[in-house]
PDB file of C-alpha atoms and ligand atoms in Angstrom:
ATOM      1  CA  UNK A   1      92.729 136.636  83.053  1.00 84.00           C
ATOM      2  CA  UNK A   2      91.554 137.842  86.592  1.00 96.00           C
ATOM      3  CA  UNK A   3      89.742 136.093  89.323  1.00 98.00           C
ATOM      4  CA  UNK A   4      90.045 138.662  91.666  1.00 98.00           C
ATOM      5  CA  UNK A   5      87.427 138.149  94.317  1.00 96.00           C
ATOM      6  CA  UNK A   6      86.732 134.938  93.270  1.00 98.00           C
ATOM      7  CA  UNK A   7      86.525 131.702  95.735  1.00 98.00           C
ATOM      8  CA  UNK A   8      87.833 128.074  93.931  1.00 98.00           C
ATOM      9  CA  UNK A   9      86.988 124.755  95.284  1.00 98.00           C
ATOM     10  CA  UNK A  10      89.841 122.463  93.761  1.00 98.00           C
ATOM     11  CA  UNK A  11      89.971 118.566  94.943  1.00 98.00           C
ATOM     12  CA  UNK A  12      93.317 116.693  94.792  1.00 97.00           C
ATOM     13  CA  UNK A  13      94.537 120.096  95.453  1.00 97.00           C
ATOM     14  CA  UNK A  14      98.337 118.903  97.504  1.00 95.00           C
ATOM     15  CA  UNK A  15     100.054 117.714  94.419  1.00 95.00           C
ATOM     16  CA  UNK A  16     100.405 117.958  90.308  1.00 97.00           C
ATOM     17  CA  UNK A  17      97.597 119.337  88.166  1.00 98.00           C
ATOM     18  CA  UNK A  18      95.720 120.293  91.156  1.00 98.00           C
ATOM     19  CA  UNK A  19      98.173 122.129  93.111  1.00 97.00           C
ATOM     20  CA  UNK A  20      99.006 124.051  89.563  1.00 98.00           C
ATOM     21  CA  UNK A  21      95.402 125.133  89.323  1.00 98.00           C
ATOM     22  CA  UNK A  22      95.432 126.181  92.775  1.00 98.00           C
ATOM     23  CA  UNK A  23      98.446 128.214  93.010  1.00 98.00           C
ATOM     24  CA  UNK A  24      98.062 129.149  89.275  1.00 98.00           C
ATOM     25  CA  UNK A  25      94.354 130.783  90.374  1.00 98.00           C
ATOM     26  CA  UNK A  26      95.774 132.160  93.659  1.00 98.00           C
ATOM     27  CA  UNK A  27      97.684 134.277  91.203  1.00 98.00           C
ATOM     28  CA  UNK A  28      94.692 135.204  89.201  1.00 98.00           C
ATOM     29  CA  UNK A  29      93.125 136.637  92.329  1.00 98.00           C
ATOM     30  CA  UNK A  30      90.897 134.012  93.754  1.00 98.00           C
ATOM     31  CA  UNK A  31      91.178 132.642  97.710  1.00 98.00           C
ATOM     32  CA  UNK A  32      91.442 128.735  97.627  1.00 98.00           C
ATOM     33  CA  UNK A  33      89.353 125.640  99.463  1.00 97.00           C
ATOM     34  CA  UNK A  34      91.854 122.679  98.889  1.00 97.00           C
ATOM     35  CA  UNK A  35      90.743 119.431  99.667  1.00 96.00           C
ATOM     36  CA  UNK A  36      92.315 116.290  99.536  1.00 96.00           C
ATOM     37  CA  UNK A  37      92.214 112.786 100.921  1.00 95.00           C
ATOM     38  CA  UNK A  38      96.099 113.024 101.960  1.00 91.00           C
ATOM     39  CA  UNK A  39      95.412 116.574 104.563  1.00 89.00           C
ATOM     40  CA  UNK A  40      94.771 115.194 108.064  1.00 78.00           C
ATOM     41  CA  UNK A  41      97.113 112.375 107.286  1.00 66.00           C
ATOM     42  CA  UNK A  42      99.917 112.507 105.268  1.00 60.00           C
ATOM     43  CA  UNK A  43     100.122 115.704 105.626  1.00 61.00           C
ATOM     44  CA  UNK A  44      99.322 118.645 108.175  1.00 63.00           C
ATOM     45  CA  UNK A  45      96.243 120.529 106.971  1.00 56.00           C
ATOM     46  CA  UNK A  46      97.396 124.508 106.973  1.00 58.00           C
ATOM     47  CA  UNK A  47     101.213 123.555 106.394  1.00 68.00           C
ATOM     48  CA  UNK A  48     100.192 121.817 103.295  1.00 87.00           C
ATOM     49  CA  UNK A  49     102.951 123.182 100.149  1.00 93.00           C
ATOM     50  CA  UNK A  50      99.780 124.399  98.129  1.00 95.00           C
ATOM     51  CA  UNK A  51      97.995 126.114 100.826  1.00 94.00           C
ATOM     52  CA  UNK A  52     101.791 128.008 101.616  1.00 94.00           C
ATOM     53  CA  UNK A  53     101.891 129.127  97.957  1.00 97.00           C
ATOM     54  CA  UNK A  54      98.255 130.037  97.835  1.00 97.00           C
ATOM     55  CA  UNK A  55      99.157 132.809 100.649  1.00 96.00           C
ATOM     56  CA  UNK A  56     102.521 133.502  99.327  1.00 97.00           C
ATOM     57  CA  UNK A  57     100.551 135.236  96.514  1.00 98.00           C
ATOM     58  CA  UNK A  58      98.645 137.032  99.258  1.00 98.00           C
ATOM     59  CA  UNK A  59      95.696 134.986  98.858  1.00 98.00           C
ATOM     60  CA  UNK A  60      93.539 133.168 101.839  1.00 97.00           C
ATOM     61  CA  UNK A  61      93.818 128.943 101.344  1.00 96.00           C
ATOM     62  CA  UNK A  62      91.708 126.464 103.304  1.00 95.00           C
ATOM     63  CA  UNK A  63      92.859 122.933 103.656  1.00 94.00           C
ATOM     64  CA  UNK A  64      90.201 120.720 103.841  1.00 94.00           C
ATOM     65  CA  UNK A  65      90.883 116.806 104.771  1.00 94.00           C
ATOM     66  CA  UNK A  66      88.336 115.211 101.710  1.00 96.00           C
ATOM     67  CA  UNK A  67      87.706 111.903 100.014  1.00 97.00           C
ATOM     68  CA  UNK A  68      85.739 112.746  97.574  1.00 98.00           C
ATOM     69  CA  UNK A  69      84.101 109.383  97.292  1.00 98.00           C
ATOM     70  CA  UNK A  70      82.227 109.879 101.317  1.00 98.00           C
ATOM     71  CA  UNK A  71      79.485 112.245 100.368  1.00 98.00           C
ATOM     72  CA  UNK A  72      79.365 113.624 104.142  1.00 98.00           C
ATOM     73  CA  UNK A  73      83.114 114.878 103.649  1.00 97.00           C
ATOM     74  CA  UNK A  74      82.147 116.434 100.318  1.00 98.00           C
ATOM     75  CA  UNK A  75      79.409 118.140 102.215  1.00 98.00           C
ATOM     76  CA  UNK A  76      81.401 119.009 104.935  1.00 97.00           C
ATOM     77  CA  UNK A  77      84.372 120.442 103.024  1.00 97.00           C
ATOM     78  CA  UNK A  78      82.020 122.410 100.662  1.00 98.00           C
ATOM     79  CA  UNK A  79      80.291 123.884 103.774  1.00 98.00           C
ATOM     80  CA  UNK A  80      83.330 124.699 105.194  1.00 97.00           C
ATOM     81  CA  UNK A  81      84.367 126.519 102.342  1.00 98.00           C
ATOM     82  CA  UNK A  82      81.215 129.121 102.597  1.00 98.00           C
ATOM     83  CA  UNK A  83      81.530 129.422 106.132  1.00 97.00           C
ATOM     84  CA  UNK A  84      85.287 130.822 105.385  1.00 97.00           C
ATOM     85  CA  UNK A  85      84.548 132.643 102.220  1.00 98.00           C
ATOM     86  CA  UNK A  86      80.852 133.139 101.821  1.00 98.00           C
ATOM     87  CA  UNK A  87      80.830 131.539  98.641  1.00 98.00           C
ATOM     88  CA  UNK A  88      82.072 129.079  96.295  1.00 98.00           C
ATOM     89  CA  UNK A  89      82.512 130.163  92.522  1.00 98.00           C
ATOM     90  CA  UNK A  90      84.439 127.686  90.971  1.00 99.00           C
ATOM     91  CA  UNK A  91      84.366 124.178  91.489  1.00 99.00           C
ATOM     92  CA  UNK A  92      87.455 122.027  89.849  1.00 99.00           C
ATOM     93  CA  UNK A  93      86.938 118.037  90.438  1.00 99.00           C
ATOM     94  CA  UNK A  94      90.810 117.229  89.654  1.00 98.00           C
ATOM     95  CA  UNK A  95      90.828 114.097  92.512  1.00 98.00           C
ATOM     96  CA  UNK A  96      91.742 110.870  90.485  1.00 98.00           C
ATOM     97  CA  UNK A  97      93.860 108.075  90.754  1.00 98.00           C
ATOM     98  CA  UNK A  98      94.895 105.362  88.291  1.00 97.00           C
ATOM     99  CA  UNK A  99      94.704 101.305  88.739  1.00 97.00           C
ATOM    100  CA  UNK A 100      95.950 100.181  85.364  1.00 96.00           C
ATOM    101  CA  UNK A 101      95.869  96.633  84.531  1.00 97.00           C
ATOM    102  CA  UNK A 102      94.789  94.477  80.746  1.00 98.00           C
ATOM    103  CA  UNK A 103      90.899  93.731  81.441  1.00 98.00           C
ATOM    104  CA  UNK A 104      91.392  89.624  82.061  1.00 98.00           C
ATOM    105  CA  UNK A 105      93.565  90.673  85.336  1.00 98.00           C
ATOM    106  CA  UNK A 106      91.416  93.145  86.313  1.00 98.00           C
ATOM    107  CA  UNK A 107      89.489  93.020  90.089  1.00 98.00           C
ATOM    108  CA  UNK A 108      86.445  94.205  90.316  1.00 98.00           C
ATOM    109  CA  UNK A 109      88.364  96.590  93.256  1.00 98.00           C
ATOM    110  CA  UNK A 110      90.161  97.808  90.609  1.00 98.00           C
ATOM    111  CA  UNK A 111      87.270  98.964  88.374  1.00 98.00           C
ATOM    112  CA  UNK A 112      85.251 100.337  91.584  1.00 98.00           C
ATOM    113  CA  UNK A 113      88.076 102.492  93.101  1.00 98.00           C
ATOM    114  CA  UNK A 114      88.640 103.993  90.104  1.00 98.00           C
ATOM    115  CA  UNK A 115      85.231 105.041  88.998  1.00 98.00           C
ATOM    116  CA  UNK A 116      84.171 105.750  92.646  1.00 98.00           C
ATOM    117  CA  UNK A 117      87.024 108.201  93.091  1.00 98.00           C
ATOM    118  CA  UNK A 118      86.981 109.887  89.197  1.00 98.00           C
ATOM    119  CA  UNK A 119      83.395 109.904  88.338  1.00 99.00           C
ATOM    120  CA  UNK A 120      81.980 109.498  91.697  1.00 98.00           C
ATOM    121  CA  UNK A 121      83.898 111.816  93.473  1.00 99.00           C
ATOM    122  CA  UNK A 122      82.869 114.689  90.744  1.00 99.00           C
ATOM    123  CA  UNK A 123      79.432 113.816  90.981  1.00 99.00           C
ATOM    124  CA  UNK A 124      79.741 114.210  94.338  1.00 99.00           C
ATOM    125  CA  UNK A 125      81.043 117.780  94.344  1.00 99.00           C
ATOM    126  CA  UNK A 126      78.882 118.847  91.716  1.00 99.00           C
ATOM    127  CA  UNK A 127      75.416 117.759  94.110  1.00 98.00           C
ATOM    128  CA  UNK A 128      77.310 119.449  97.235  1.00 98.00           C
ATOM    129  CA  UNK A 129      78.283 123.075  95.172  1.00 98.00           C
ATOM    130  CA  UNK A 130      74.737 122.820  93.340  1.00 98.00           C
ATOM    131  CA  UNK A 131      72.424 124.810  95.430  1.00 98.00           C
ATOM    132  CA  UNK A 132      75.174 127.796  96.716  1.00 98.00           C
ATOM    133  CA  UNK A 133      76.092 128.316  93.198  1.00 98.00           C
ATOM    134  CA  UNK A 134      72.499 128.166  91.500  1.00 98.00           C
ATOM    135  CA  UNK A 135      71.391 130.652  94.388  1.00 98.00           C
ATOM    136  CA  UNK A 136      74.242 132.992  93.183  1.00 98.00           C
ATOM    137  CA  UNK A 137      72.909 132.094  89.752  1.00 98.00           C
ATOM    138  CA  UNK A 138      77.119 132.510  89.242  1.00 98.00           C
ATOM    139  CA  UNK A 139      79.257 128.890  89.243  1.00 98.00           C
ATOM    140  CA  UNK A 140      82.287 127.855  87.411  1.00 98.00           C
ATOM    141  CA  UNK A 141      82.581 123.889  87.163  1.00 99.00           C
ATOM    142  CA  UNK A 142      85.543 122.257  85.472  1.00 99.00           C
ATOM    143  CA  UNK A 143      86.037 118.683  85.561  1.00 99.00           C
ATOM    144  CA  UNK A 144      89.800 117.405  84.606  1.00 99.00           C
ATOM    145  CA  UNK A 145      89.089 113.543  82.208  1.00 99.00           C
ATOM    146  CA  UNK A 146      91.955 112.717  80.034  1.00 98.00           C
ATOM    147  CA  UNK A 147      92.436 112.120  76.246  1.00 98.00           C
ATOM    148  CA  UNK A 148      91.869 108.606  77.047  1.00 98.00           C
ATOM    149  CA  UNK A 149      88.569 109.243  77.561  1.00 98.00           C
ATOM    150  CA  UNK A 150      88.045 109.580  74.379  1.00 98.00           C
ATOM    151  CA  UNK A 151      90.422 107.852  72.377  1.00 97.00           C
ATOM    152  CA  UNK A 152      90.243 104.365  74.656  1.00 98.00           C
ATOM    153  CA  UNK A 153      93.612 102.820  76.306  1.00 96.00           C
ATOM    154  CA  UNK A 154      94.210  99.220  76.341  1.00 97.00           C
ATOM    155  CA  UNK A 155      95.286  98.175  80.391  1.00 97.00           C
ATOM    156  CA  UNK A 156      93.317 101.323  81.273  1.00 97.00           C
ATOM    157  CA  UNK A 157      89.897 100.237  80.787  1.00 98.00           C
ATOM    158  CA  UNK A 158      88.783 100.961  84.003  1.00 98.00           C
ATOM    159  CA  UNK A 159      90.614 104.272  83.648  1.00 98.00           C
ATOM    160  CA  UNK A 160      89.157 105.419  80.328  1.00 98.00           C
ATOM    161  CA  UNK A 161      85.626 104.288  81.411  1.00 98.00           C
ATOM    162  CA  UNK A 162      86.024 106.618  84.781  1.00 99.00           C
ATOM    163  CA  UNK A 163      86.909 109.578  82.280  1.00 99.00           C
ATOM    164  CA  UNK A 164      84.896 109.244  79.387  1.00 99.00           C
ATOM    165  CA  UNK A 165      81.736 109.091  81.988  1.00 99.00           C
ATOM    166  CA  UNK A 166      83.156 112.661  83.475  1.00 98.00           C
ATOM    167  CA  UNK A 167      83.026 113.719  80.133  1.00 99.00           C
ATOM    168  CA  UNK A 168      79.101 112.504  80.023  1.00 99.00           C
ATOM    169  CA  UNK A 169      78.560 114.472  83.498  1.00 99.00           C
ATOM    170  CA  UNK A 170      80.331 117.301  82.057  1.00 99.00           C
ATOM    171  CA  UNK A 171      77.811 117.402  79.275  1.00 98.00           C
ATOM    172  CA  UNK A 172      74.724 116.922  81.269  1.00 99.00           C
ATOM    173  CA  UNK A 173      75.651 119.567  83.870  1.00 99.00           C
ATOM    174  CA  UNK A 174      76.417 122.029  81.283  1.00 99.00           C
ATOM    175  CA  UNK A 175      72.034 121.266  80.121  1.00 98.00           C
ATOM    176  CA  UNK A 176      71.015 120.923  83.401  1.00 98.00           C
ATOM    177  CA  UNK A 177      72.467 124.109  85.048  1.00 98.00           C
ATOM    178  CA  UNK A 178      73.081 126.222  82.327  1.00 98.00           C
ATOM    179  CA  UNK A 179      69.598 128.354  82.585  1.00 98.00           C
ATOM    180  CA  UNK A 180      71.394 128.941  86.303  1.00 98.00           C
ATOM    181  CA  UNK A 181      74.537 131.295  85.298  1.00 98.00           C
ATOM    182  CA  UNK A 182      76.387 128.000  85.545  1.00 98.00           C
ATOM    183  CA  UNK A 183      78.942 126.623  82.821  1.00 99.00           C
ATOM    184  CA  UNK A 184      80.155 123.036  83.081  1.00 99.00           C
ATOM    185  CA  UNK A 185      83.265 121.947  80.998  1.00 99.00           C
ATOM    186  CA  UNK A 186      85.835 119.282  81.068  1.00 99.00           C
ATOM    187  CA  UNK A 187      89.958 119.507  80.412  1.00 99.00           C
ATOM    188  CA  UNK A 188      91.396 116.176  78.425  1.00 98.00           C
ATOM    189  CA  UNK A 189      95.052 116.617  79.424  1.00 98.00           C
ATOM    190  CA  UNK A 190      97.469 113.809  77.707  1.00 97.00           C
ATOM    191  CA  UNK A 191     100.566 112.760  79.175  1.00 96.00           C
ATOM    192  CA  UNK A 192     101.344 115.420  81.803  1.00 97.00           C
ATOM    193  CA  UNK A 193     104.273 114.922  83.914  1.00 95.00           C
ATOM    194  CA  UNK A 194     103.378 114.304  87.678  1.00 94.00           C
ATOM    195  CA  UNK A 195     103.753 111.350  90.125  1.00 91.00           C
ATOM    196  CA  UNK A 196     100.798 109.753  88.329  1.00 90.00           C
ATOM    197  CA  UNK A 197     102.962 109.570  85.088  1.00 90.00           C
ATOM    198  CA  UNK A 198     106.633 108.875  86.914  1.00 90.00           C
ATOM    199  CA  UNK A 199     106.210 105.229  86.193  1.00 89.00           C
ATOM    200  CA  UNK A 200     105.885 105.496  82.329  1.00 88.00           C
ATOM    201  CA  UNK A 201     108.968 103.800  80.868  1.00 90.00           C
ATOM    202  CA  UNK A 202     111.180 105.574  78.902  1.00 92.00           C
ATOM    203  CA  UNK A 203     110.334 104.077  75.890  1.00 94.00           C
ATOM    204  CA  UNK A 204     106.995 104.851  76.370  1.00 90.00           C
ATOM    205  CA  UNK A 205     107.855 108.364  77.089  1.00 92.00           C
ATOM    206  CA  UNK A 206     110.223 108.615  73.979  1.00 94.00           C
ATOM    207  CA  UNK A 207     107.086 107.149  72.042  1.00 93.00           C
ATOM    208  CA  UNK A 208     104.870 110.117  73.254  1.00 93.00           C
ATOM    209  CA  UNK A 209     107.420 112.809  72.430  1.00 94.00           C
ATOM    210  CA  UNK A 210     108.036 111.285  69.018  1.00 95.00           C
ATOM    211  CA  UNK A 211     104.489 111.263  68.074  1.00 94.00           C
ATOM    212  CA  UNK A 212     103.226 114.465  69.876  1.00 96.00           C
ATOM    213  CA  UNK A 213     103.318 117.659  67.457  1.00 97.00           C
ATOM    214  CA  UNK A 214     104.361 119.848  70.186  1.00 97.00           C
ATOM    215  CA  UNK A 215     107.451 116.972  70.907  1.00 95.00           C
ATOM    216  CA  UNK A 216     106.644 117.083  74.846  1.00 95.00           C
ATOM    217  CA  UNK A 217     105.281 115.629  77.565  1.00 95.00           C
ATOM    218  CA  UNK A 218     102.937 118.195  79.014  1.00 97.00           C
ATOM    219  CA  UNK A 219     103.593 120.265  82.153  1.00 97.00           C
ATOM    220  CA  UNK A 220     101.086 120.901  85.074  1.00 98.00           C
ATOM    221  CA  UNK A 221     101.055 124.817  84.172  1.00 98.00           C
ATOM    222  CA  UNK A 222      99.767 123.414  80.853  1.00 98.00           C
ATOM    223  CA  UNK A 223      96.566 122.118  82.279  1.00 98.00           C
ATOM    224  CA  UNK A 224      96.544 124.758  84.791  1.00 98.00           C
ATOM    225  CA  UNK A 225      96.591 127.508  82.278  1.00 98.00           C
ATOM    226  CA  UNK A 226      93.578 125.713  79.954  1.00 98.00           C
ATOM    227  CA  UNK A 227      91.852 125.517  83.612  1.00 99.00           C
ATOM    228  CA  UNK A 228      92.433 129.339  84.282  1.00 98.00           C
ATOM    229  CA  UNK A 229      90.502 130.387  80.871  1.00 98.00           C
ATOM    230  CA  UNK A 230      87.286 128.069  81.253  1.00 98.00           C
ATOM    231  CA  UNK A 231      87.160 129.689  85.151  1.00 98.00           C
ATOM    232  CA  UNK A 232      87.440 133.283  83.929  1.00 97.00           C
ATOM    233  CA  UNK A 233      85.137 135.623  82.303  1.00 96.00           C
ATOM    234  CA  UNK A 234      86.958 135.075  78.799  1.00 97.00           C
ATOM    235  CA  UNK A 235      84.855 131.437  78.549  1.00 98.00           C
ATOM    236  CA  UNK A 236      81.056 132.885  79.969  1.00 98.00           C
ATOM    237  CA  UNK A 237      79.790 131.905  76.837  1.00 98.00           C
ATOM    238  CA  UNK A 238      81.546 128.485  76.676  1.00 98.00           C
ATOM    239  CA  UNK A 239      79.867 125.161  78.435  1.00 99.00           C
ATOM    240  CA  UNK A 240      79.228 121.453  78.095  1.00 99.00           C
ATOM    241  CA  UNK A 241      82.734 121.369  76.214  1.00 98.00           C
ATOM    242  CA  UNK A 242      86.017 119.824  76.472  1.00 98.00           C
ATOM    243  CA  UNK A 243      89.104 121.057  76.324  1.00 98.00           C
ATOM    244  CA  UNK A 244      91.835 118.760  74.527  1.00 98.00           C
ATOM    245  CA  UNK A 245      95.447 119.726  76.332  1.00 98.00           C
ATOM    246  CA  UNK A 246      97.942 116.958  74.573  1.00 98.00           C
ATOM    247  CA  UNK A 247     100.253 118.697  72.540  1.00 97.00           C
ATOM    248  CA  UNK A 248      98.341 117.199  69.529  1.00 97.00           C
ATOM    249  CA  UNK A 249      99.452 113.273  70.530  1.00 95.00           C
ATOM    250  CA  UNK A 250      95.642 112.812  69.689  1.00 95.00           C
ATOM    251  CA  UNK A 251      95.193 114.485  66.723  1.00 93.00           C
TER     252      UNK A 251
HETATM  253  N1  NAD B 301      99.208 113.178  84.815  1.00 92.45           N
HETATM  254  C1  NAD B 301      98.623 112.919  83.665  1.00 92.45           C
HETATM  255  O1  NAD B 301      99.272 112.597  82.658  1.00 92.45           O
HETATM  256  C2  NAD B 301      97.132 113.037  83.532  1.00 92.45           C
HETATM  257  C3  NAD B 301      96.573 112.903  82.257  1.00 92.45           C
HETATM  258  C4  NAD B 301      95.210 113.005  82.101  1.00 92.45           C
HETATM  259  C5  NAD B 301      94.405 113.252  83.199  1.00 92.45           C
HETATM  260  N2  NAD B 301      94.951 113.358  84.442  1.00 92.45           N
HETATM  261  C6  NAD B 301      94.034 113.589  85.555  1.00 92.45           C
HETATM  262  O2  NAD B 301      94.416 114.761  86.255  1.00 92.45           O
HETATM  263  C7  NAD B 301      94.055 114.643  87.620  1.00 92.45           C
HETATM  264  C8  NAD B 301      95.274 114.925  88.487  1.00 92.45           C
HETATM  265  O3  NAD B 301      96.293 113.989  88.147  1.00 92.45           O
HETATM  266  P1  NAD B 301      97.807 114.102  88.629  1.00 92.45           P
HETATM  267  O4  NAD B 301      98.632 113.597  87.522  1.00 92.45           O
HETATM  268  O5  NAD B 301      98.069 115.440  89.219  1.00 92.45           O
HETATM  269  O6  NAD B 301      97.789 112.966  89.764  1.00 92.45           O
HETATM  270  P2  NAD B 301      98.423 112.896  91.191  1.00 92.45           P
HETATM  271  O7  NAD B 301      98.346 111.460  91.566  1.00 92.45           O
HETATM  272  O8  NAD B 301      99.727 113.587  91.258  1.00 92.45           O
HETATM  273  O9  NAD B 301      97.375 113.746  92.080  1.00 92.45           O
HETATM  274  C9  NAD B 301      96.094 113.288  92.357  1.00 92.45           C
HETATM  275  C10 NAD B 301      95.612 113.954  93.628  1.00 92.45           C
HETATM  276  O10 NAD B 301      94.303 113.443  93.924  1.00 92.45           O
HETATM  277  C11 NAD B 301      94.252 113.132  95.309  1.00 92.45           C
HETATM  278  N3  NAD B 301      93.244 112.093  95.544  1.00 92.45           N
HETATM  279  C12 NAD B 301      93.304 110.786  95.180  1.00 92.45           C
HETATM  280  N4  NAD B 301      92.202 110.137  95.621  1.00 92.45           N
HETATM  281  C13 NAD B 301      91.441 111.062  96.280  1.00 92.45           C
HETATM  282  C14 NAD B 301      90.196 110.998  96.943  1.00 92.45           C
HETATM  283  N5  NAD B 301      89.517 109.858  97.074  1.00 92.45           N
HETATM  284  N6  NAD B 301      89.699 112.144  97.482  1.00 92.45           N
HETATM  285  C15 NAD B 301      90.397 113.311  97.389  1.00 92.45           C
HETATM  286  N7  NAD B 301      91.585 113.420  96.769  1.00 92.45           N
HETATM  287  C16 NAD B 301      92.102 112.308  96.222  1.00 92.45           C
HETATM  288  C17 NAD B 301      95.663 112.656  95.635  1.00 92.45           C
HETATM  289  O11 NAD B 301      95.919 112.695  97.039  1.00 92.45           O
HETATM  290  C18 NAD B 301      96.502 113.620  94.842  1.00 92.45           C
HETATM  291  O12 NAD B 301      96.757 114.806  95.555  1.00 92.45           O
HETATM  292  C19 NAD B 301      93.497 113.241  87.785  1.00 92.45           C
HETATM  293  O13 NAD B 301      92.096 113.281  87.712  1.00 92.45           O
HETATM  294  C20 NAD B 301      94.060 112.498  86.605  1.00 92.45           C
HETATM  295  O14 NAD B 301      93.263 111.397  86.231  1.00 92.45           O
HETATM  296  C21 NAD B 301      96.299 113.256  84.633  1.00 92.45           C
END
């Protein structure tokens, strides 16, 4: 699956499922626009772990310091990124963060944070990449929810509202661009092991492995790889969908 010549956008591109996606399309042939809130900060944009694997497989890799909830730093990253490459092709809104808590403790900081940064944040991307990619009449956009999404969590209300919306925007996209060249799909990953999981207990863990088919917790390159087929030319015909990546603990 090649995306030689190809220029991705991916948000919360420094650690976990992003940085998979971004290193795992480096490898496919595509340059990378990172953008996360931590560059600038945390950490140095340029010297950023992602960006050094990016160009390790001889690929060019932009850092971009992005919150994806301040729509002037969306603009500015995605403008960035065509006045490096000339382009942006695929757009992956990965950015999200979790603020789990059972409804009747819930702030209403809580609830906002969460859907600014998940569903905000990807609408935000998807109004900034709009016009470059329906003037290339060419645009990959793949928005990473989460089986809960769909199924519901209790203490994640907030969390599971935030992703089952992406998968709403993921749907309209798909209707609204789609006479552009334009596909719009969404990736539910289950449990996949990153910092955002590291607090699970283990009996919660042992719980998932027992009752996933596959008898895992999922893997970044998991996602990554299910990201790497709706970007290529293998899933041109493929839109408004989304992509279940759980190991069957859903099914
Ligand atoms: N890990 C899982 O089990 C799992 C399951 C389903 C869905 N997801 C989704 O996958 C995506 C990535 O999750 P992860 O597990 O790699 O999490 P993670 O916490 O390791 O990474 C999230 C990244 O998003 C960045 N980010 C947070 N807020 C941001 C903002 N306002 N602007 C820009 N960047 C921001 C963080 O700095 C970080 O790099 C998230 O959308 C998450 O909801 C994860």
């Amino acid at each position: 699956m090649s995306l030689d010549g190809r220029v991705a956008l991916v948000t919360g591109a420094s650690r976990g499922i992003g940085k998979a996606i971004a290193l795992r399309f480096a490898e496919a042939g595509a340059d990378l626009a990172c953008a996360d809130v931590v560059y600038g900060s945390a950490s140095e944009p340029g010297r950023d772990a992602t960006a050094e694997g990016v160009r390790s497989a001889g690929r060019k890799a932009l850092c971009i310091p992005c919150d994806v909830v301040q729509y002037e730093q969306v603009k500015a990253a995605v403008e960035g990124t065509l006045r490096e490459f000339g382009r942006v092709d695929i757009l992956v809104n990965n950015a999200g963060i979790a603020r789990d808590r059972l409804i009747l403790r819930m702030t209403d900081d809580d609830w906002e944070q969460v859907m600014h940064v998940n569903l905000k944040g990807a609408y935000h991307l998807i109004k900034a990449v709009a016009r470059p990619m329906m003037k290339a009449r060419y645009g990959r956009i793949i928005n990473i929810a989460s089986v809960v999404g769909i199924s519901g969590q209790a203490g994640q209300a907030n969390y599971a509202a935030s992703k089952a919306g992406l998968i709403g925007l993921t749907r309209s996209v798909a209707k609204e661009f789609g006479g552009r060249g334009i596909t719009c799909n969404a990736i539910a990953p289950g449990y996949i092991e990153t910092d955002m999981t590291e607090d699970l207990s283990e009996e919660m863990r042992n719980q998932i492995v027992q009752n996933a088919p596959l008898q895992r917790l999922g893997h970044t390159d998991d996602v990554a790889g299910a990201a790497l087929f709706l970007a290529g030319d293998d899933a041109s015909y493929i839109t408004g969908q989304v992509l279940v990546v759980d190991g069957g603990l859903t099914l």
